[in-house]
Amino acid sequence: MAEHDKSLDGPATEADLEQLLKQGLINRGDFARGAAFIGLHPNPSRWFAFLSVFLTSVATLFLIAGVVFFFAYNWASMPVWLKLVVTQAFFVLGLVFSWHKGIESLSSKLGLTFTAVLLGVIFAVYGQIYQTGADSYELFVTWAVLMLPFAWVARSAVLWLFWLLIVQVAVSLFMQQELGIGHWSIDPKHSLAVHIQIAILAGFLVVWEVLRACGTPWMQDQWPARVVFTLLLIQATLLISLTIVDLVVSGHRFLGVRLTSETDRVINIGLYLGLVLAAFVYYQYRARDLFVLSLTSFSLGVASIVWLLSWLFVVLVDRFKFDDPPIYVLLIAAGVILVESTLALFWLRQKQRAWAVIQ
Amino acid sequence: MNAAPRKTLSELLALYFSKSAPIQAQPIQNTQESLPPWYVLLLQTWGALVAAALILGFIEYQLWKGYAGMSRTPGVFFSLGIFSYAGCVVLYYAAKRVPLLNQFALIVSLVALYFATKGIVASFDYYHAHSLRYAALLVAGFELMAFFILRDKLRQFLAALVVVSIALPALLVWETLPYSINFLTLVYALLVFLAWHYYPALLKTKWAEQAPLKYALVFALLGAVSVVSFFGSPLVLRMDSIEPNEFHVWLSTAGIGLALIVSTYAILKRHQVATGPYLLLSVALIAAMGLLTWHTPGILTGLFVITLGFAHGSRVLVGFGIAYLVWFVFQYYYNINTSLLLKSIALMGTGTILLGTAWWLDKLRRRAGANDA
């Protein structure tokens, strides 16, 4: 196929309209007509749809926040039975509303999200009234388990992401309260907490991507996978940065402190490299997502900066000549970043062009 | 956002030209390259900022050590900045299509911006307010030059942002700040409206390809409203023991409300419904929102940016608008001087009204659909 034909078959963009206008081939009226034709300017039906989605989503958020605040107030003068009745009445109301609207509608999905959040509120109110003495992780575990049917029925990415959040909180609290393992503490044994969180996120992402690749209709949007991948990569980048600092700096003769064990360092490096490699392969050849590729390039950039600056620190400490430190290392670091960012940009732009042509 | 069905370039051309017309080939071959997505630009900015910071660290250290005995002379910084700007311009012209040099020029120009500002500020009495204002204006001049000369979209955006935001630091040192900043938000809001709604008109002028200006204006508006909200918030006012009404935040809310009304009118006009119930309803809703949120102008600003973004097919603006709106709604409820119980009732009440509005809009849409059929 000739280059010219590829452009013609590609999606029309705002840039095309601008080019036509600048060349004097169309006037401003034509520009507006073309903008409406290619969907740049929404028609009344899309306006209504947008407003409906926007208002319903904001309304749901307001209602959820209102109900949570209502019970957070712990209204002393309200009888116990009334507290329980009100929460459960809201719960039933949410269910009836969702059932009435039909499961495929947005209102129904938002109604189920509202109901799923109310589950947690009901447990909180119950705990508030009876002071059961249970650990807080138990509330989150029960909440996550009971929320599963709602997420399953709603087929809503928002609700699944909320479920994932509750699971993460539950696991984190369990490790803190039962095993005494905190998150991101300067203690070798705490790597386990991060490994488990990464494993949960990675597992969720893999299942999500498999189901998406199988063509599950409601999973076709890119944003849920992007959100999960971003959370995953933030944790992995923090982990690798800590490991790099540990490898370069902590073992130094002036400090002599190790933040992570030998095994943990191997696991951390393996986890990070595995994640980066998997992202580059899968999102380049299979799922085609420039966002993930950009984010992964960014993470690699951060890791390299951490390494460079740690190394600089070691060099400075090693020389121990503060009157004449090897400050030129800053220029080397700047040069490395320049080359890295340019290569990443060049590669990403090439991908963008190539994928635009294929589309 | 409800996505529109994608149309191909050939379908677009068929809208304008008959099949026999031979002109199709020309615009297609020259079709300019689309902008990189925002996250790619963010990656570019991040790389440039970190590299510029490291270079600055190196130069500042050398100057601090006093290699050049003139390290305290403002002329050193000023010359350094000017030479770097000049070098940058030469570099851009010489290598517009070489990514490495392009990125290098971006880094050098950021370093130049720092030293030019530092030189100008240092040349005046540091503690004298006027020096900052002159410095701001001179830097704006340099950046204006960079905006027209440089071809990198990101650098143009940064230059435009510096130029249009420069009024803010200039005003911050004036005693009239509490009043003038509200006026500034109104000016920004109207400029944003003009730049986005009359963009095709700009394309026919020498301002062609200056799309970064549109985004820079929006970010300047968001910045100005954030400053108004910060200084006008009850917490800051309490800390500084300033009179609560000194900042007259309601002026900003009124200005942005006005811009939102004008913008809504333009959108309704686009669909030939600028008169009658739709316009009245929109004005009434905006006025009601303005009255309810007079002390939090960020809420109307968020709505303004979302409306603008959706009307012009910019997901980036819609995203930023939503994030901005969520933050200021949170701030609004946090700052209400009432009990948690009343706050929760207010939230549930607002939620119910919004749900009712959504339901009513849905009904309207169905009725309109039935009439069309």
XYZ file of C-alpha atoms in Angstrom:
732
model
C 0.000 0.000 0.000
C 1.352 3.391 -0.921
C 2.097 5.954 1.792
C -0.506 8.267 0.311
C -3.297 5.672 0.550
C -2.422 4.874 4.152
C -2.992 8.510 5.116
C -6.361 8.527 3.406
C -7.512 5.442 5.255
C -6.291 6.709 8.604
C -8.605 8.479 11.052
C -9.318 12.141 10.262
C -7.964 14.468 12.939
C -8.107 18.093 13.978
C -4.669 18.526 12.382
C -6.133 17.546 8.990
C -8.840 20.182 9.317
C -6.265 22.792 10.319
C -4.169 21.935 7.296
C -7.146 22.272 4.942
C -8.063 25.630 6.470
C -4.519 26.972 6.335
C -4.209 26.039 2.685
C -7.390 27.948 1.952
C -9.247 24.865 0.722
C -12.042 25.303 3.270
C -13.402 28.274 5.233
C -14.273 28.634 8.928
C -17.813 27.412 8.387
C -16.478 24.296 6.679
C -14.067 23.820 9.585
C -16.971 23.730 12.035
C -18.921 21.368 9.759
C -15.905 19.070 9.431
C -15.242 19.194 13.180
C -18.806 18.023 13.815
C -18.475 15.361 11.081
C -15.338 13.753 12.527
C -16.748 13.951 16.063
C -14.410 16.655 17.346
C -17.390 18.853 18.169
C -20.073 16.730 19.849
C -23.621 16.683 18.524
C -26.627 17.262 20.866
C -27.082 13.554 21.481
C -23.463 13.188 22.676
C -23.897 16.278 24.863
C -26.928 14.739 26.535
C -25.117 11.434 27.012
C -22.065 13.177 28.490
C -24.129 15.315 30.850
C -26.158 12.317 31.931
C -23.025 10.239 32.712
C -21.289 13.179 34.387
C -24.226 14.173 36.581
C -25.072 10.593 37.567
C -21.446 9.853 38.502
C -21.054 13.059 40.522
C -24.436 12.458 42.193
C -23.374 8.930 43.201
C -20.134 10.277 44.687
C -22.068 12.919 46.633
C -24.553 10.371 47.933
C -21.789 7.966 48.990
C -19.863 10.768 50.734
C -23.099 11.988 52.365
C -23.990 8.568 53.757
C -20.426 7.937 55.007
C -20.305 11.346 56.731
C -23.725 10.770 58.201
C -22.538 7.692 60.062
C -19.069 9.057 60.760
C -20.863 11.737 62.771
C -21.876 8.992 65.220
C -25.050 10.702 66.124
C -25.383 9.890 69.801
C -29.035 10.807 70.043
C -29.987 8.400 67.251
C -31.247 5.050 68.656
C -29.247 1.950 67.771
C -32.108 0.321 65.893
C -32.587 3.466 63.784
C -28.918 3.524 62.759
C -29.153 -0.088 61.593
C -32.485 0.445 59.879
C -31.306 3.552 58.016
C -28.129 1.905 56.680
C -29.979 -1.201 55.654
C -32.790 0.829 54.133
C -30.248 2.683 51.963
C -28.735 -0.681 51.074
C -32.055 -2.153 49.983
C -32.941 1.065 48.158
C -29.704 0.851 46.165
C -30.409 -2.771 45.244
C -34.003 -2.070 44.196
C -32.875 0.944 42.136
C -30.235 -1.151 40.320
C -32.686 -3.962 39.673
C -35.311 -1.485 38.409
C -32.877 0.211 35.996
C -31.665 -3.050 34.438
C -28.142 -4.311 34.895
C -26.734 -2.958 31.631
C -27.537 0.686 32.384
C -25.009 3.073 33.878
C -27.433 4.056 36.642
C -27.678 0.439 37.715
C -23.888 0.019 37.808
C -23.543 3.191 39.863
C -26.375 1.991 42.115
C -24.489 -1.251 42.750
C -21.300 0.720 43.473
C -23.270 2.755 46.010
C -24.599 -0.460 47.576
C -21.128 -2.038 47.663
C -19.745 0.993 49.524
C -22.697 0.822 51.916
C -21.636 -2.707 52.858
C -18.530 -1.228 54.462
C -20.613 1.458 56.153
C -22.931 -1.209 57.611
C -19.932 -3.062 59.078
C -18.527 0.195 60.446
C -21.861 1.102 62.076
C -22.121 -2.411 63.513
C -18.604 -2.114 64.946
C -19.425 1.363 66.263
C -22.519 0.110 68.111
C -21.305 -3.192 69.492
C -17.554 -2.502 69.864
C -16.737 -6.087 68.815
C -13.030 -5.684 69.388
C -12.241 -7.271 66.021
C -9.129 -6.172 64.142
C -9.838 -3.677 61.411
C -8.453 -6.011 58.726
C -11.344 -8.357 59.416
C -13.796 -5.651 58.394
C -11.982 -5.147 55.101
C -11.651 -8.881 54.411
C -15.372 -9.429 54.994
C -16.198 -6.360 52.948
C -14.033 -7.578 50.027
C -15.587 -11.058 50.129
C -19.174 -9.813 50.304
C -18.550 -7.219 47.620
C -17.481 -9.860 45.101
C -21.020 -10.808 43.944
C -21.813 -7.106 43.385
C -18.708 -6.596 41.275
C -19.451 -9.804 39.408
C -23.015 -8.797 38.586
C -22.323 -5.105 37.878
C -19.609 -5.809 35.294
C -18.216 -2.379 36.037
C -14.508 -1.514 35.930
C -14.993 1.126 38.635
C -16.434 -1.420 41.049
C -13.672 -3.951 40.317
C -11.009 -1.317 40.937
C -12.719 -0.404 44.193
C -12.733 -4.076 45.141
C -8.998 -4.254 44.383
C -8.416 -1.255 46.635
C -10.292 -2.915 49.505
C -8.302 -6.135 48.993
C -5.028 -4.174 49.117
C -6.062 -2.402 52.304
C -7.184 -5.710 53.859
C -3.888 -7.463 53.041
C -1.847 -4.488 54.220
C -3.739 -4.328 57.534
C -3.509 -8.091 57.993
C 0.271 -7.991 57.605
C 0.534 -5.073 59.996
C -1.820 -6.374 62.669
C -1.162 -10.121 62.514
C 2.425 -10.447 61.254
C 3.868 -7.100 62.337
C 5.075 -6.367 58.830
C 4.700 -2.732 57.754
C 4.904 -1.148 54.365
C 8.086 0.582 53.198
C 9.783 0.469 56.580
C 13.584 0.379 56.706
C 13.712 -3.245 57.688
C 14.698 -6.190 55.459
C 11.708 -8.354 56.417
C 9.273 -5.719 55.193
C 10.087 -6.445 51.546
C 7.589 -9.289 51.868
C 4.726 -6.815 52.297
C 5.631 -5.046 49.070
C 6.129 -8.337 47.207
C 2.646 -9.471 48.190
C 1.056 -6.156 47.149
C 2.873 -6.323 43.802
C 1.777 -9.935 43.325
C -1.879 -9.011 43.961
C -1.776 -6.118 41.490
C 0.095 -8.157 38.880
C -2.316 -11.075 39.267
C -5.314 -8.772 38.858
C -3.752 -7.138 35.787
C -2.954 -10.479 34.134
C -6.499 -11.794 34.663
C -7.937 -8.494 33.409
C -5.779 -8.489 30.281
C -6.543 -12.146 29.516
C -10.289 -11.514 29.765
C -9.919 -8.351 27.693
C -7.999 -10.241 25.028
C -10.761 -12.871 25.018
C -13.132 -10.107 23.935
C -15.183 -9.575 27.113
C -17.256 -6.590 25.951
C -17.305 -4.441 29.120
C -13.533 -4.809 29.594
C -12.465 -3.217 26.336
C -11.619 0.244 27.728
C -7.901 0.847 28.249
C -8.093 2.970 31.378
C -8.678 0.282 34.065
C -5.572 -1.653 32.991
C -3.651 1.628 32.891
C -4.686 2.498 36.439
C -3.640 -0.919 37.765
C -0.388 -0.859 35.797
C 0.442 2.613 37.139
C -0.078 1.444 40.739
C 1.996 -1.646 40.029
C 4.841 0.268 38.438
C 4.936 2.889 41.213
C 5.477 0.112 43.782
C 7.997 -1.707 41.587
C 9.949 1.507 40.871
C 10.103 2.389 44.572
C 11.275 -1.137 45.296
C 14.020 -1.127 42.664
C 15.139 2.354 43.723
C 15.501 1.152 47.308
C 17.418 -1.885 46.100
C 19.751 0.222 43.946
C 20.479 2.612 46.802
C 21.052 -0.408 49.007
C 23.434 -2.034 46.531
C 25.440 1.105 45.790
C 25.382 3.040 49.042
C 24.437 0.940 52.039
C 27.193 -1.626 51.572
C 29.756 1.110 51.497
C 32.508 0.960 54.069
C 31.427 4.284 55.596
C 27.887 3.149 56.229
C 27.957 -0.599 56.344
C 24.182 -1.013 56.714
C 22.116 -3.236 54.455
C 18.445 -2.386 53.990
C 17.490 -5.606 52.208
C 18.684 -9.193 52.418
C 20.579 -10.925 49.581
C 17.493 -12.966 48.636
C 15.254 -9.909 48.655
C 17.619 -8.019 46.388
C 17.544 -10.850 43.852
C 13.723 -11.011 44.072
C 13.412 -7.217 43.747
C 15.632 -7.022 40.686
C 13.954 -10.053 39.143
C 10.475 -8.649 39.808
C 11.303 -5.268 38.330
C 13.072 -6.587 35.236
C 10.326 -9.145 34.675
C 7.639 -6.478 34.924
C 9.435 -4.056 32.596
C 10.154 -6.765 30.037
C 6.591 -8.101 30.140
C 5.202 -4.565 29.737
C 7.443 -3.771 26.781
C 6.592 -7.031 25.017
C 2.866 -7.267 25.750
C 1.927 -3.608 25.315
C 4.022 -3.258 22.199
C 3.114 -6.355 20.242
C -0.222 -7.403 21.653
C -2.263 -4.725 23.439
C -0.567 -1.650 21.882
C -0.674 0.955 24.589
C 1.603 3.976 24.269
C 0.708 5.098 27.796
C 2.142 1.945 29.354
C 5.247 2.148 27.176
C 5.780 5.818 28.166
C 5.298 5.027 31.832
C 7.706 2.093 31.683
C 10.320 4.266 29.937
C 9.806 6.852 32.673
C 10.314 4.212 35.353
C 13.552 3.056 33.705
C 14.676 6.692 33.630
C 13.954 7.083 37.342
C 15.852 3.877 38.154
C 18.871 5.056 36.179
C 18.847 8.476 37.892
C 18.705 6.809 41.278
C 21.663 4.668 40.302
C 23.645 7.650 39.009
C 22.976 9.813 42.038
C 23.735 6.965 44.446
C 26.974 6.404 42.628
C 27.754 10.111 42.834
C 27.146 9.981 46.557
C 29.502 7.037 46.939
C 32.174 8.761 44.873
C 31.876 11.877 47.015
C 32.023 9.957 50.256
C 34.861 7.791 49.014
C 37.026 10.707 48.053
C 36.052 12.572 51.145
C 37.516 15.760 49.757
C 34.740 18.212 50.218
C 36.918 21.098 49.026
C 37.092 19.552 45.557
C 34.306 17.023 44.992
C 33.937 15.420 41.531
C 31.002 17.651 40.645
C 31.438 16.905 36.935
C 29.403 13.751 37.646
C 26.347 16.026 37.524
C 27.118 16.828 33.890
C 27.549 13.151 33.103
C 24.177 12.452 34.742
C 22.558 15.266 32.730
C 24.051 13.833 29.546
C 22.748 10.357 30.354
C 19.252 11.735 30.979
C 19.391 13.715 27.750
C 20.286 10.617 25.736
C 17.792 8.405 27.583
C 14.854 10.781 27.265
C 15.614 11.469 23.606
C 15.828 7.784 22.774
C 12.568 7.125 24.624
C 10.816 10.020 22.876
C 12.129 9.036 19.474
C 10.997 5.456 19.951
C 7.576 6.463 21.306
C 6.973 8.889 18.439
C 7.900 6.165 15.959
C 5.417 3.814 17.603
C 2.739 6.497 17.566
C 3.221 7.112 13.847
C 3.335 3.422 12.991
C 0.174 2.634 14.963
C -1.635 5.635 13.493
C -0.931 4.322 9.994
C -2.096 0.800 10.857
C -5.310 2.146 12.417
C -16.874 10.240 27.569
C -19.142 8.905 24.864
C -16.788 8.451 21.905
C -17.865 9.491 18.435
C -17.580 7.022 15.534
C -14.183 7.472 13.839
C -14.216 8.942 10.337
C -11.362 8.407 7.904
C -9.543 11.183 6.100
C -11.063 10.117 2.783
C -14.554 10.399 4.283
C -13.732 13.878 5.530
C -12.465 14.957 2.112
C -15.574 13.509 0.484
C -17.594 15.879 2.663
C -15.967 18.891 1.013
C -14.865 17.863 -2.471
C -16.478 15.981 -5.316
C -14.783 12.783 -6.459
C -13.665 14.359 -9.725
C -11.818 17.219 -8.031
C -8.074 16.650 -8.232
C -7.079 18.550 -5.094
C -7.330 15.731 -2.561
C -3.702 14.694 -2.823
C -2.267 18.055 -1.781
C -3.582 18.495 1.739
C -3.044 14.853 2.618
C 0.629 14.811 1.744
C 1.176 17.980 3.719
C -0.994 16.994 6.632
C 0.930 18.018 9.726
C 1.909 15.468 12.274
C -0.416 15.143 15.237
C 0.808 16.235 18.652
C 2.266 13.536 20.885
C -0.070 12.457 23.695
C 0.187 14.343 26.989
C 2.025 11.538 28.748
C 4.779 11.529 26.113
C 5.122 15.303 26.556
C 5.266 14.737 30.297
C 8.120 12.282 29.816
C 9.940 14.844 27.685
C 9.399 17.583 30.295
C 10.558 15.370 33.111
C 13.797 14.465 31.307
C 14.481 18.100 30.434
C 13.751 19.392 33.938
C 15.964 16.846 35.696
C 18.842 17.376 33.242
C 18.480 21.167 33.540
C 18.524 20.901 37.346
C 21.731 18.839 37.240
C 23.417 21.301 34.863
C 22.294 24.173 37.082
C 23.786 22.379 40.067
C 27.095 22.081 38.266
C 27.235 25.731 37.132
C 26.035 27.104 40.445
C 28.695 25.120 42.252
C 31.403 26.507 39.990
C 30.132 30.034 40.543
C 29.856 29.475 44.269
C 33.466 28.354 44.402
C 34.296 31.729 42.935
C 36.220 30.612 39.898
C 34.931 33.715 38.182
C 35.591 36.537 40.567
C 32.444 38.153 39.237
C 30.151 35.495 40.648
C 28.180 38.094 42.526
C 27.827 40.320 39.478
C 24.357 40.132 37.978
C 25.908 40.600 34.548
C 27.399 37.097 34.739
C 24.009 35.493 35.138
C 22.350 37.782 32.673
C 25.000 37.155 29.975
C 24.884 33.435 30.651
C 21.146 33.463 30.152
C 21.203 35.586 27.026
C 23.964 33.568 25.382
C 22.139 30.365 26.186
C 18.913 31.705 24.666
C 20.792 32.747 21.539
C 22.461 29.344 21.360
C 19.112 27.687 21.753
C 17.544 29.614 18.922
C 20.452 28.789 16.608
C 20.232 25.157 17.622
C 16.503 24.931 16.952
C 16.866 26.441 13.521
C 19.844 24.267 12.704
C 18.320 21.011 13.850
C 14.550 21.134 13.949
C 14.216 17.490 13.059
C 17.047 16.022 15.138
C 15.445 14.783 18.358
C 18.675 14.740 20.410
C 19.516 18.350 19.586
C 15.912 19.356 20.038
C 15.846 17.926 23.563
C 19.260 19.445 24.264
C 17.954 22.850 23.184
C 14.965 22.444 25.509
C 17.282 21.712 28.434
C 19.601 24.610 27.631
C 16.686 27.000 27.252
C 15.387 26.018 30.717
C 18.839 26.679 32.170
C 18.878 29.982 30.273
C 15.505 30.939 31.709
C 16.835 30.383 35.223
C 19.971 32.459 34.750
C 18.263 35.275 32.898
C 15.727 35.558 35.734
C 18.419 35.359 38.375
C 20.545 37.968 36.620
C 17.691 40.414 36.313
C 16.514 39.925 39.873
C 20.052 40.266 41.225
C 20.629 43.461 39.299
C 18.048 45.205 41.455
C 17.785 45.509 45.147
C 16.755 41.963 46.045
C 14.298 43.038 48.657
C 12.754 45.744 46.604
C 9.405 44.721 45.224
C 9.770 46.535 41.904
C 12.762 44.465 40.836
C 10.660 41.320 40.775
C 8.073 42.989 38.621
C 10.651 44.205 36.091
C 12.334 40.819 36.129
C 9.021 39.149 35.425
C 8.341 41.462 32.508
C 11.807 40.976 31.008
C 11.601 37.207 31.292
C 8.186 37.435 29.641
C 9.863 39.301 26.774
C 12.445 36.558 26.309
C 9.837 33.861 26.443
C 7.647 35.691 23.950
C 10.595 35.665 21.574
C 11.128 31.966 22.239
C 7.419 31.288 21.601
C 7.560 32.718 18.101
C 10.995 31.434 17.122
C 11.144 27.928 18.541
C 9.292 25.089 16.864
C 9.096 22.499 19.614
C 5.466 22.288 20.796
C 6.403 21.602 24.401
C 8.815 24.528 24.573
C 6.174 26.729 22.945
C 3.682 25.642 25.578
C 6.143 26.401 28.390
C 6.992 29.772 26.829
C 3.318 30.651 26.431
C 2.637 29.589 30.001
C 5.450 31.824 31.281
C 4.221 34.760 29.191
C 0.575 34.514 30.159
C 1.295 33.707 33.815
C 3.825 36.476 34.252
C 1.095 38.887 35.270
C 0.658 36.815 38.403
C 4.110 37.406 40.000
C 3.931 40.964 38.726
C 0.671 41.443 40.603
C 1.801 39.562 43.684
C 4.184 42.364 44.613
C 1.576 45.019 44.152
C -0.489 46.247 47.004
C -3.594 45.896 44.878
C -3.336 42.097 44.819
C -6.599 41.298 46.597
C -8.546 43.159 43.903
C -6.379 42.736 40.827
C -6.064 38.981 41.044
C -9.835 38.663 40.709
C -9.729 40.872 37.662
C -6.927 38.704 36.297
C -9.015 35.521 36.591
C -11.786 37.212 34.606
C -9.302 38.245 31.889
C -7.834 34.726 31.726
C -11.285 33.137 31.576
C -12.355 35.380 28.690
C -9.046 34.805 26.867
C -9.487 31.062 27.288
C -12.969 31.321 25.799
C -11.736 33.400 22.845
C -8.683 31.228 22.168
C -10.741 28.016 22.110
C -13.915 29.177 20.386
C -12.199 31.307 17.750
C -9.253 29.014 17.152
C -10.054 28.463 13.439
C -9.895 32.241 12.956
C -6.366 32.288 14.401
C -5.303 29.594 11.973
C -5.765 31.977 9.061
C -3.338 34.463 10.584
C 0.340 34.460 11.466
C -0.730 32.840 14.748
C -1.145 29.601 12.858
C 0.178 26.497 14.656
C 0.086 28.281 17.993
C -2.123 25.637 19.604
C 0.138 25.551 22.709
C -1.228 29.012 23.535
C -4.724 27.571 24.015
C -3.511 25.107 26.618
C -1.177 27.626 28.260
C -4.107 29.997 28.829
C -6.144 27.258 30.481
C -3.283 26.349 32.821
C -2.706 30.019 33.635
C -6.397 30.303 34.552
C -6.221 27.207 36.752
C -3.094 28.614 38.416
C -4.665 32.025 39.045
C -7.833 30.497 40.516
C -5.712 28.234 42.731
C -3.856 31.309 44.034
C -7.133 33.146 44.668
C -8.535 30.109 46.468
C -5.385 29.628 48.531
C -5.120 33.215 49.715
C -8.852 33.546 50.057
C -9.336 30.321 52.023
C -10.502 30.706 55.631
C -7.471 28.776 56.915
C -4.869 31.110 55.358
C -6.884 34.174 56.282
C -7.013 33.021 59.872
C -3.268 32.349 59.920
C -2.342 35.737 58.510
C -5.011 37.554 60.473
C -6.210 39.272 57.329
C -9.796 40.409 57.164
C -11.865 37.528 55.714
C -13.355 39.558 52.895
C -10.164 41.298 51.832
C -9.616 39.076 48.811
C -13.180 39.417 47.517
C -13.137 35.880 46.170
C -16.703 36.278 44.993
C -15.393 38.572 42.234
C -13.482 35.649 40.722
C -16.547 33.413 40.991
C -18.628 36.071 39.242
C -16.007 36.518 36.477
C -15.721 32.826 35.776
C -19.490 32.461 35.938
C -19.726 35.134 33.264
C -17.187 33.330 31.074
C -19.114 30.080 31.560
C -22.359 31.763 30.490
C -20.686 33.208 27.371
C -19.163 29.826 26.578
C -22.490 28.026 27.055
C -24.167 30.572 24.792
C -21.571 29.907 22.068
C -22.127 26.158 22.359
C -25.916 26.508 22.222
C -25.523 28.803 19.228
C -23.492 26.115 17.500
C -26.542 23.855 17.782
C -29.040 26.619 16.900
C -30.687 26.564 20.336
C -29.164 29.748 21.759
C -32.555 31.215 22.565
C -35.435 29.967 24.650
C -35.532 27.469 27.501
C -32.060 25.954 27.071
C -30.315 29.320 27.419
C -32.504 30.430 30.311
C -32.005 27.147 32.106
C -28.226 27.250 31.599
C -27.965 30.827 32.879
C -30.161 30.004 35.863
C -28.111 26.910 36.729
C -24.782 28.754 36.438
C -26.105 31.640 38.532
C -27.396 29.239 41.180
C -24.070 27.396 41.256
C -22.253 30.727 41.506
C -24.388 31.845 44.439
C -23.966 28.551 46.275
C -20.206 28.370 45.708
C -19.243 32.066 45.782
C -16.378 31.433 48.181
C -14.916 28.549 46.103
C -14.328 29.783 42.517
C -12.542 26.512 41.666
C -15.901 24.739 41.280
C -17.155 26.962 38.451
C -13.644 26.956 36.933
C -13.641 23.149 36.863
C -17.064 23.154 35.173
C -15.861 25.791 32.692
C -12.807 23.728 31.705
C -14.835 20.502 31.435
C -17.425 22.210 29.210
C -14.726 23.719 27.031
C -12.809 20.454 26.774
C -15.850 18.403 25.794
C -17.083 21.028 23.324
C -13.730 20.948 21.519
C -12.935 17.252 21.775
C -10.034 17.648 24.208
C -9.875 14.736 26.647
C -6.886 16.334 28.359
C -8.944 19.383 29.319
C -11.873 17.243 30.457
C -9.495 15.191 32.625
C -7.851 18.231 34.187
C -11.248 19.878 34.666
C -12.619 16.837 36.515
C -9.540 16.604 38.758
C -9.798 20.330 39.500
C -13.522 20.095 40.213
C -13.141 17.127 42.564
C -10.419 18.930 44.532
C -12.468 22.097 44.959
C -15.690 20.253 45.808
C -13.688 18.570 48.568
C -12.369 21.952 49.683
C -15.864 23.444 49.550
C -17.283 20.890 51.966
C -14.191 20.949 54.144
C -14.438 24.709 54.587
C -18.152 24.868 55.370
C -18.399 26.044 58.934
C -20.967 23.501 60.085
C -21.263 20.082 61.713
C -20.529 16.797 59.971
C -24.205 15.944 60.181
C -25.293 19.045 58.264
C -22.485 18.498 55.764
C -23.711 14.969 55.138
C -27.277 16.175 54.676
C -26.041 18.861 52.243
C -24.063 16.237 50.296
C -27.009 13.859 50.090
C -29.295 16.722 49.093
C -26.943 17.870 46.319
C -26.563 14.284 45.137
C -30.333 13.853 44.948
C -30.769 17.119 43.012
C -28.035 16.103 40.560
C -29.623 12.678 40.098
C -32.951 14.359 39.427
C -31.318 16.656 36.869
C -29.690 13.679 35.121
C -33.045 11.886 35.032
C -34.742 14.999 33.621
C -32.035 15.405 30.943
C -32.474 11.780 29.986
C -36.206 12.388 29.603
C -35.504 15.445 27.437
C -33.153 13.440 25.244
C -35.747 10.715 24.721
C -38.384 13.288 23.859
C -36.007 14.978 21.395
C -35.233 11.573 19.874
C -38.947 10.791 19.523
C -39.575 14.168 17.848
C -36.670 13.584 15.417
C -38.099 10.181 14.519
